[in-house]
mmCIF file of C-alpha atoms and ligand atoms in Angstrom:
data_model
loop_
_atom_site.group_PDB
_atom_site.id
_atom_site.type_symbol
_atom_site.label_atom_id
_atom_site.label_comp_id
_atom_site.label_asym_id
_atom_site.label_seq_id
_atom_site.Cartn_x
_atom_site.Cartn_y
_atom_site.Cartn_z
ATOM 1 C CA MET A 1 132.056 -33.962 -89.391
ATOM 2 C CA ASN A 2 132.034 -37.839 -88.926
ATOM 3 C CA LEU A 3 133.038 -37.792 -85.557
ATOM 4 C CA SER A 4 133.651 -42.171 -85.314
ATOM 5 C CA MET A 5 136.732 -43.234 -85.353
ATOM 6 C CA SER A 6 136.357 -45.343 -88.337
ATOM 7 C CA LEU A 7 138.565 -45.392 -90.988
ATOM 8 C CA GLU A 8 136.107 -47.142 -93.494
ATOM 9 C CA GLY A 9 136.682 -45.487 -97.317
ATOM 10 C CA LYS A 10 140.565 -44.278 -96.247
ATOM 11 C CA ARG A 11 143.077 -46.303 -98.633
ATOM 12 C CA GLY A 12 147.077 -45.726 -98.437
ATOM 13 C CA VAL A 13 149.878 -47.864 -98.737
ATOM 14 C CA ILE A 14 152.415 -48.576 -95.295
ATOM 15 C CA LEU A 15 155.842 -48.513 -95.888
ATOM 16 C CA GLY A 16 158.029 -50.497 -94.032
ATOM 17 C CA ILE A 17 156.741 -53.742 -92.376
ATOM 18 C CA ALA A 18 159.762 -56.378 -91.985
ATOM 19 C CA ASN A 19 157.897 -58.775 -89.477
ATOM 20 C CA ARG A 20 154.871 -58.856 -87.376
ATOM 21 C CA HIS A 21 157.600 -56.463 -84.758
ATOM 22 C CA SER A 22 157.344 -53.708 -87.073
ATOM 23 C CA ILE A 23 155.917 -50.110 -86.256
ATOM 24 C CA ALA A 24 154.034 -50.468 -89.991
ATOM 25 C CA TYR A 25 152.844 -53.690 -88.714
ATOM 26 C CA GLY A 26 151.181 -52.034 -85.763
ATOM 27 C CA CYS A 27 150.018 -49.476 -87.915
ATOM 28 C CA ALA A 28 148.735 -51.636 -90.295
ATOM 29 C CA LYS A 29 147.196 -54.014 -87.946
ATOM 30 C CA VAL A 30 145.024 -50.534 -86.546
ATOM 31 C CA MET A 31 144.529 -49.563 -89.380
ATOM 32 C CA ALA A 32 143.168 -52.405 -91.074
ATOM 33 C CA GLU A 33 140.659 -52.672 -88.041
ATOM 34 C CA LEU A 34 139.064 -49.635 -88.176
ATOM 35 C CA GLY A 35 137.928 -50.424 -91.552
ATOM 36 C CA ALA A 36 140.933 -48.957 -93.699
ATOM 37 C CA GLN A 37 142.314 -50.339 -97.128
ATOM 38 C CA LEU A 38 145.992 -50.797 -97.328
ATOM 39 C CA CYS A 39 148.531 -51.142 -99.685
ATOM 40 C CA ILE A 40 151.105 -53.197 -98.362
ATOM 41 C CA THR A 41 155.024 -53.310 -99.824
ATOM 42 C CA TYR A 42 158.101 -55.798 -98.584
ATOM 43 C CA LEU A 43 161.266 -55.012 -99.521
ATOM 44 C CA ASN A 44 162.422 -57.977 -102.141
ATOM 45 C CA GLU A 45 161.806 -61.335 -102.534
ATOM 46 C CA LYS A 46 163.864 -62.557 -99.590
ATOM 47 C CA ALA A 47 161.463 -60.470 -97.179
ATOM 48 C CA LYS A 48 158.497 -61.353 -99.063
ATOM 49 C CA PRO A 49 157.674 -64.491 -97.513
ATOM 50 C CA TYR A 50 157.410 -62.973 -94.531
ATOM 51 C CA VAL A 51 155.348 -60.014 -95.368
ATOM 52 C CA GLN A 52 152.809 -62.021 -97.884
ATOM 53 C CA PRO A 53 150.950 -64.258 -94.450
ATOM 54 C CA LEU A 54 150.925 -60.412 -92.672
ATOM 55 C CA ALA A 55 149.628 -58.672 -96.093
ATOM 56 C CA GLU A 56 146.662 -61.937 -96.064
ATOM 57 C CA GLU A 57 146.104 -61.670 -92.602
ATOM 58 C CA LEU A 58 145.016 -57.888 -92.732
ATOM 59 C CA GLY A 59 143.123 -58.767 -95.553
ATOM 60 C CA ALA A 60 144.928 -56.033 -98.176
ATOM 61 C CA ASP A 61 144.332 -54.744 -101.390
ATOM 62 C CA LEU A 62 147.564 -54.719 -102.869
ATOM 63 C CA LEU A 63 151.062 -56.136 -102.116
ATOM 64 C CA LEU A 64 153.889 -54.884 -104.015
ATOM 65 C CA PRO A 65 157.743 -55.096 -104.026
ATOM 66 C CA CYS A 66 159.491 -51.677 -103.048
ATOM 67 C CA ASP A 67 162.913 -50.948 -101.879
ATOM 68 C CA VAL A 68 163.157 -46.862 -102.325
ATOM 69 C CA SER A 69 167.052 -47.559 -103.493
ATOM 70 C CA VAL A 70 165.961 -49.540 -106.656
ATOM 71 C CA ASP A 71 164.864 -47.213 -109.808
ATOM 72 C CA GLY A 72 160.935 -46.647 -110.259
ATOM 73 C CA GLU A 73 160.174 -49.342 -107.614
ATOM 74 C CA LEU A 74 158.799 -46.349 -105.782
ATOM 75 C CA GLU A 75 156.920 -44.425 -108.331
ATOM 76 C CA ALA A 76 155.352 -48.407 -109.617
ATOM 77 C CA VAL A 77 153.906 -48.762 -106.293
ATOM 78 C CA PHE A 78 151.915 -45.208 -106.823
ATOM 79 C CA HIS A 79 151.178 -46.186 -110.081
ATOM 80 C CA GLU A 80 149.730 -49.499 -108.834
ATOM 81 C CA MET A 81 147.693 -47.758 -106.543
ATOM 82 C CA GLU A 82 146.267 -45.100 -109.048
ATOM 83 C CA LYS A 83 145.044 -47.697 -111.552
ATOM 84 C CA LYS A 84 143.535 -49.812 -108.670
ATOM 85 C CA TRP A 85 141.766 -46.913 -106.650
ATOM 86 C CA GLY A 86 142.266 -43.456 -108.218
ATOM 87 C CA THR A 87 142.881 -41.575 -105.649
ATOM 88 C CA ILE A 88 144.104 -42.531 -102.192
ATOM 89 C CA ASP A 89 144.364 -41.077 -98.296
ATOM 90 C CA PHE A 90 147.205 -41.521 -96.674
ATOM 91 C CA ALA A 91 151.306 -42.759 -96.970
ATOM 92 C CA ILE A 92 152.953 -44.657 -93.990
ATOM 93 C CA HIS A 93 157.158 -44.437 -94.519
ATOM 94 C CA SER A 94 158.092 -46.566 -91.640
ATOM 95 C CA ILE A 95 161.774 -47.149 -93.212
ATOM 96 C CA ALA A 96 165.430 -46.827 -92.049
ATOM 97 C CA TRP A 97 168.853 -48.045 -92.790
ATOM 98 C CA SER A 98 172.232 -47.277 -92.400
ATOM 99 C CA PRO A 99 175.007 -49.574 -92.889
ATOM 100 C CA LEU A 100 175.994 -51.279 -89.553
ATOM 101 C CA GLU A 101 179.835 -50.295 -89.966
ATOM 102 C CA GLU A 102 178.700 -46.812 -90.130
ATOM 103 C CA LEU A 103 175.969 -46.985 -87.250
ATOM 104 C CA HIS A 104 178.124 -48.474 -85.138
ATOM 105 C CA GLY A 105 180.682 -45.517 -85.737
ATOM 106 C CA ARG A 106 180.984 -42.407 -84.917
ATOM 107 C CA LEU A 107 179.359 -39.503 -86.662
ATOM 108 C CA VAL A 108 182.482 -38.006 -86.532
ATOM 109 C CA ASP A 109 184.408 -40.783 -88.736
ATOM 110 C CA SER A 110 181.387 -41.536 -90.992
ATOM 111 C CA SER A 111 182.049 -41.206 -94.911
ATOM 112 C CA ALA A 112 180.058 -39.623 -97.094
ATOM 113 C CA GLU A 113 179.393 -42.091 -99.458
ATOM 114 C CA GLY A 114 177.488 -44.021 -95.913
ATOM 115 C CA PHE A 115 176.392 -40.870 -94.513
ATOM 116 C CA CYS A 116 174.306 -40.241 -98.114
ATOM 117 C CA LYS A 117 173.001 -44.301 -98.996
ATOM 118 C CA ALA A 118 171.517 -43.687 -95.140
ATOM 119 C CA MET A 119 170.236 -40.141 -95.687
ATOM 120 C CA ASP A 120 168.808 -41.048 -99.236
ATOM 121 C CA ILE A 121 166.688 -44.264 -97.810
ATOM 122 C CA SER A 122 165.976 -43.128 -94.053
ATOM 123 C CA CYS A 123 164.950 -39.603 -95.095
ATOM 124 C CA HIS A 124 164.793 -38.566 -99.099
ATOM 125 C CA SER A 125 162.496 -41.400 -99.713
ATOM 126 C CA PHE A 126 160.361 -39.894 -97.837
ATOM 127 C CA VAL A 127 160.611 -36.141 -99.404
ATOM 128 C CA ARG A 128 159.508 -39.285 -102.377
ATOM 129 C CA MET A 129 157.007 -40.719 -100.982
ATOM 130 C CA ALA A 130 155.767 -37.319 -100.917
ATOM 131 C CA ARG A 131 155.958 -36.358 -103.714
ATOM 132 C CA GLN A 132 154.128 -39.781 -105.441
ATOM 133 C CA ALA A 133 151.476 -39.446 -103.156
ATOM 134 C CA GLN A 134 150.473 -35.760 -103.322
ATOM 135 C CA ARG A 135 149.076 -36.470 -106.757
ATOM 136 C CA LEU A 136 146.733 -39.172 -106.160
ATOM 137 C CA MET A 137 145.102 -36.612 -102.804
ATOM 138 C CA PRO A 138 143.322 -34.549 -104.984
ATOM 139 C CA ASP A 139 140.990 -34.111 -102.076
ATOM 140 C CA GLY A 140 144.142 -33.735 -99.222
ATOM 141 C CA GLY A 141 144.972 -36.780 -97.563
ATOM 142 C CA THR A 142 148.156 -37.443 -94.748
ATOM 143 C CA LEU A 143 151.443 -38.163 -95.175
ATOM 144 C CA LEU A 144 153.362 -40.028 -91.771
ATOM 145 C CA THR A 145 157.030 -40.431 -90.657
ATOM 146 C CA MET A 146 158.684 -42.542 -87.894
ATOM 147 C CA SER A 147 161.468 -40.111 -86.362
ATOM 148 C CA TYR A 148 162.639 -40.540 -83.022
ATOM 149 C CA GLU A 149 163.859 -38.676 -79.957
ATOM 150 C CA GLY A 150 167.559 -38.746 -81.143
ATOM 151 C CA ALA A 151 166.524 -36.341 -83.679
ATOM 152 C CA GLU A 152 166.976 -33.569 -80.776
ATOM 153 C CA LYS A 153 168.559 -35.116 -78.247
ATOM 154 C CA VAL A 154 171.857 -36.773 -77.878
ATOM 155 C CA VAL A 155 171.229 -40.958 -77.171
ATOM 156 C CA ASP A 156 174.181 -43.069 -76.962
ATOM 157 C CA HIS A 157 174.747 -45.914 -79.697
ATOM 158 C CA TYR A 158 172.254 -43.678 -81.974
ATOM 159 C CA ASN A 159 175.571 -41.799 -83.785
ATOM 160 C CA LEU A 160 175.065 -40.646 -87.653
ATOM 161 C CA MET A 161 171.100 -41.704 -87.272
ATOM 162 C CA GLY A 162 170.249 -38.677 -85.012
ATOM 163 C CA PRO A 163 171.186 -35.888 -87.728
ATOM 164 C CA ILE A 164 169.336 -37.995 -90.401
ATOM 165 C CA LYS A 165 166.184 -37.753 -88.382
ATOM 166 C CA ALA A 166 166.505 -34.774 -87.610
ATOM 167 C CA ALA A 167 166.522 -34.008 -91.138
ATOM 168 C CA LEU A 168 163.734 -36.323 -91.649
ATOM 169 C CA ASP A 169 161.875 -34.429 -88.975
ATOM 170 C CA SER A 170 162.399 -30.631 -91.017
ATOM 171 C CA CYS A 171 161.128 -32.455 -94.023
ATOM 172 C CA ALA A 172 158.079 -32.997 -92.475
ATOM 173 C CA ARG A 173 157.843 -29.724 -91.609
ATOM 174 C CA TYR A 174 158.091 -27.955 -94.992
ATOM 175 C CA LEU A 175 156.727 -30.527 -96.472
ATOM 176 C CA ALA A 176 153.242 -29.791 -94.373
ATOM 177 C CA ALA A 177 154.155 -25.825 -95.719
ATOM 178 C CA GLU A 178 154.038 -27.326 -99.274
ATOM 179 C CA LEU A 179 151.614 -29.593 -99.150
ATOM 180 C CA GLY A 180 149.088 -27.896 -96.997
ATOM 181 C CA GLU A 181 147.182 -25.560 -99.502
ATOM 182 C CA GLN A 182 146.133 -28.814 -101.284
ATOM 183 C CA GLN A 183 144.881 -30.502 -97.625
ATOM 184 C CA VAL A 184 147.727 -33.187 -97.501
ATOM 185 C CA ARG A 185 148.333 -32.943 -93.766
ATOM 186 C CA VAL A 186 152.117 -33.847 -93.131
ATOM 187 C CA HIS A 187 153.522 -35.509 -89.489
ATOM 188 C CA SER A 188 156.654 -37.271 -88.049
ATOM 189 C CA LEU A 189 155.356 -39.518 -85.347
ATOM 190 C CA SER A 190 158.090 -40.369 -82.395
ATOM 191 C CA PRO A 191 157.690 -43.597 -81.246
ATOM 192 C CA GLY A 192 160.544 -44.560 -77.956
ATOM 193 C CA PRO A 193 162.463 -48.056 -78.013
ATOM 194 C CA MET A 194 160.908 -50.710 -79.084
ATOM 195 C CA PRO A 195 162.609 -54.634 -79.797
ATOM 196 C CA THR A 196 162.242 -54.666 -83.771
ATOM 197 C CA ARG A 197 164.848 -55.494 -86.336
ATOM 198 C CA ALA A 198 165.707 -52.396 -87.714
ATOM 199 C CA ALA A 199 166.116 -51.742 -83.215
ATOM 200 C CA SER A 200 168.215 -54.596 -83.051
ATOM 201 C CA GLY A 201 171.142 -53.187 -85.143
ATOM 202 C CA ILE A 202 172.033 -50.373 -82.593
ATOM 203 C CA ASP A 203 174.818 -51.087 -80.214
ATOM 204 C CA ARG A 204 173.280 -51.999 -76.911
ATOM 205 C CA PHE A 205 170.258 -51.351 -77.838
ATOM 206 C CA ASP A 206 168.477 -53.820 -74.652
ATOM 207 C CA ALA A 207 170.838 -51.297 -72.223
ATOM 208 C CA LEU A 208 168.411 -48.167 -74.367
ATOM 209 C CA MET A 209 164.890 -49.942 -73.746
ATOM 210 C CA GLU A 210 165.672 -51.287 -70.242
ATOM 211 C CA ASP A 211 166.511 -47.314 -69.032
ATOM 212 C CA ALA A 212 163.362 -46.394 -71.666
ATOM 213 C CA ALA A 213 161.273 -48.513 -69.596
ATOM 214 C CA GLY A 214 162.258 -47.544 -65.870
ATOM 215 C CA LYS A 215 162.549 -43.505 -66.845
ATOM 216 C CA ALA A 216 159.280 -43.449 -68.598
ATOM 217 C CA PRO A 217 156.046 -41.601 -66.486
ATOM 218 C CA LEU A 218 153.987 -44.662 -67.705
ATOM 219 C CA GLY A 219 156.744 -47.093 -66.266
ATOM 220 C CA ARG A 220 157.252 -49.295 -69.639
ATOM 221 C CA LEU A 221 157.581 -49.306 -73.058
ATOM 222 C CA GLY A 222 155.213 -48.150 -76.133
ATOM 223 C CA THR A 223 153.825 -50.349 -78.505
ATOM 224 C CA PRO A 224 153.471 -50.666 -82.654
ATOM 225 C CA GLU A 225 150.046 -50.864 -81.638
ATOM 226 C CA GLU A 226 149.942 -47.509 -80.261
ATOM 227 C CA VAL A 227 151.686 -45.608 -82.855
ATOM 228 C CA GLY A 228 149.026 -47.465 -85.121
ATOM 229 C CA ALA A 229 146.872 -46.194 -83.035
ATOM 230 C CA LEU A 230 147.917 -42.552 -83.155
ATOM 231 C CA ALA A 231 148.312 -42.998 -86.855
ATOM 232 C CA ALA A 232 144.798 -44.006 -87.698
ATOM 233 C CA PHE A 233 143.696 -40.703 -85.687
ATOM 234 C CA LEU A 234 145.848 -38.716 -87.625
ATOM 235 C CA VAL A 235 144.615 -39.807 -90.451
ATOM 236 C CA SER A 236 140.805 -39.801 -90.030
ATOM 237 C CA ASP A 237 138.333 -36.823 -90.336
ATOM 238 C CA LEU A 238 139.335 -35.950 -86.866
ATOM 239 C CA ALA A 239 142.508 -34.830 -87.211
ATOM 240 C CA LYS A 240 141.572 -32.247 -90.084
ATOM 241 C CA GLY A 241 142.568 -29.439 -88.422
ATOM 242 C CA GLN A 242 146.455 -30.621 -87.274
ATOM 243 C CA THR A 243 149.602 -31.052 -89.601
ATOM 244 C CA GLY A 244 153.680 -30.223 -89.156
ATOM 245 C CA ASN A 245 153.684 -31.866 -85.946
ATOM 246 C CA ARG A 246 156.111 -34.238 -84.403
ATOM 247 C CA ILE A 247 154.332 -36.375 -82.153
ATOM 248 C CA PHE A 248 155.801 -38.249 -79.311
ATOM 249 C CA VAL A 249 154.470 -41.593 -78.773
ATOM 250 C CA ASP A 250 157.038 -43.381 -75.937
ATOM 251 C CA ALA A 251 154.776 -43.653 -73.014
ATOM 252 C CA GLY A 252 155.986 -39.841 -71.488
ATOM 253 C CA ARG A 253 160.250 -41.443 -72.014
ATOM 254 C CA HIS A 254 160.856 -37.595 -73.967
ATOM 255 C CA LEU A 255 159.904 -36.252 -70.718
ATOM 256 C CA ILE A 256 162.435 -37.136 -68.265
ATOM 257 C CA GLY A 257 166.467 -36.237 -68.491
HETATM 258 P P1 NAD B 1 161.765 -52.556 -88.743
HETATM 259 O O1 NAD B 1 162.872 -53.138 -89.454
HETATM 260 O O2 NAD B 1 160.606 -53.389 -88.795
HETATM 261 O O3 NAD B 1 161.195 -52.191 -89.735
HETATM 262 C C1 NAD B 1 161.913 -51.392 -90.697
HETATM 263 C C2 NAD B 1 161.943 -51.156 -92.541
HETATM 264 O O4 NAD B 1 162.483 -50.477 -93.011
HETATM 265 C C3 NAD B 1 162.216 -52.649 -92.805
HETATM 266 O O5 NAD B 1 160.770 -53.464 -93.052
HETATM 267 C C4 NAD B 1 162.937 -52.427 -93.776
HETATM 268 O O6 NAD B 1 162.923 -53.309 -95.364
HETATM 269 C C5 NAD B 1 162.702 -51.082 -94.446
HETATM 270 N N1 NAD B 1 163.641 -50.507 -95.421
HETATM 271 C C6 NAD B 1 164.737 -50.703 -95.156
HETATM 272 N N2 NAD B 1 165.645 -50.128 -96.263
HETATM 273 C C7 NAD B 1 164.889 -50.044 -97.249
HETATM 274 C C8 NAD B 1 164.971 -50.018 -98.716
HETATM 275 N N3 NAD B 1 165.817 -49.790 -99.214
HETATM 276 N N4 NAD B 1 163.547 -49.503 -99.359
HETATM 277 C C9 NAD B 1 162.621 -49.578 -98.586
HETATM 278 N N5 NAD B 1 162.292 -50.268 -97.263
HETATM 279 C C10 NAD B 1 163.648 -50.310 -96.432
HETATM 280 O O7 NAD B 1 162.069 -51.558 -87.503
HETATM 281 P P2 NAD B 1 161.056 -50.132 -87.013
HETATM 282 O O8 NAD B 1 161.464 -50.029 -85.356
HETATM 283 O O9 NAD B 1 159.585 -50.970 -86.845
HETATM 284 O O10 NAD B 1 161.161 -49.343 -88.265
HETATM 285 C C11 NAD B 1 160.054 -48.689 -88.537
HETATM 286 C C12 NAD B 1 160.505 -46.787 -88.528
HETATM 287 O O11 NAD B 1 160.577 -46.603 -87.415
HETATM 288 C C13 NAD B 1 162.032 -46.527 -88.756
HETATM 289 O O12 NAD B 1 162.061 -45.568 -89.403
HETATM 290 C C14 NAD B 1 162.818 -46.477 -87.334
HETATM 291 O O13 NAD B 1 164.335 -46.184 -87.458
HETATM 292 C C15 NAD B 1 161.669 -45.454 -86.629
HETATM 293 N N6 NAD B 1 161.871 -46.154 -85.166
HETATM 294 C C16 NAD B 1 162.362 -46.941 -84.337
HETATM 295 C C17 NAD B 1 162.203 -47.130 -83.153
HETATM 296 C C18 NAD B 1 162.370 -48.805 -82.829
HETATM 297 O O14 NAD B 1 162.932 -48.849 -81.177
HETATM 298 N N7 NAD B 1 162.373 -49.601 -82.932
HETATM 299 C C19 NAD B 1 162.335 -46.227 -82.473
HETATM 300 C C20 NAD B 1 161.395 -45.234 -83.274
HETATM 301 C C21 NAD B 1 161.546 -45.140 -84.684
#
């Protein structure tokens, strides 16, 4: 076993960079520094000018559009990676979305349409990503997604995203069971609150961050780079014996009531 923490020779995709504050960017930065070759995606033409300079700075091999709600775009990303690399070693899903009126309302008032759209983009897209990725992982690989503590505890103002993250965690476990035979390992990571664009859609998020920093045993918030360091470890050969975990990377916030 190679005991160095290097990702030289590992290739894969990171979905979900919107800007420099994105958790996905923290993952990409650490993994590129450790030698991984990256495929980076952007949501649409409006997002591209923010993501392109980051992809260049990271030395990404591929920069492709990917809106998981547009038929064929996710599949095209994997097709392009297959053309360029043949096989891949990791795929990281760091995306979430909900209609704002649903996110700001009570779960009990959520519409079927809003709930399903949020579930499709934030959760089932991980299953679709896994389906595409495992096809390019004949010798195994790693699939990661981003969950949150609100999946298992009721967190004020997290509303319908709580049950959606719970479903995402469960999908990671079932995918780990289904894909284990081909040595594809699957985990959900659970970062604490961080000031990103997606998080700014949550009501009273500043208060949530202040509370988390105050209560966390490490006395501060976590950072996207810390999530990236965990992702890099899980993708590396050092983590070959692990699958199906939900792992907190939140300065210990989840320990305290
Ligand atoms: P972010 O806004 O930087 O990233 C969210 C990403 O989702 C964006 O890049 C956006 O383009 C992408 N996205 C939205 N709809 C999409 C679609 N239809 N197709 C493809 N991409 C789409 O915010 P972030 O906080 O870095 O979020 C990344 C992940 O981390 C999310 O799953 C989020 O729930 C999770 N998370 C965030 C926090 C936090 O406090 N920031 C804490 C725990 C978990």
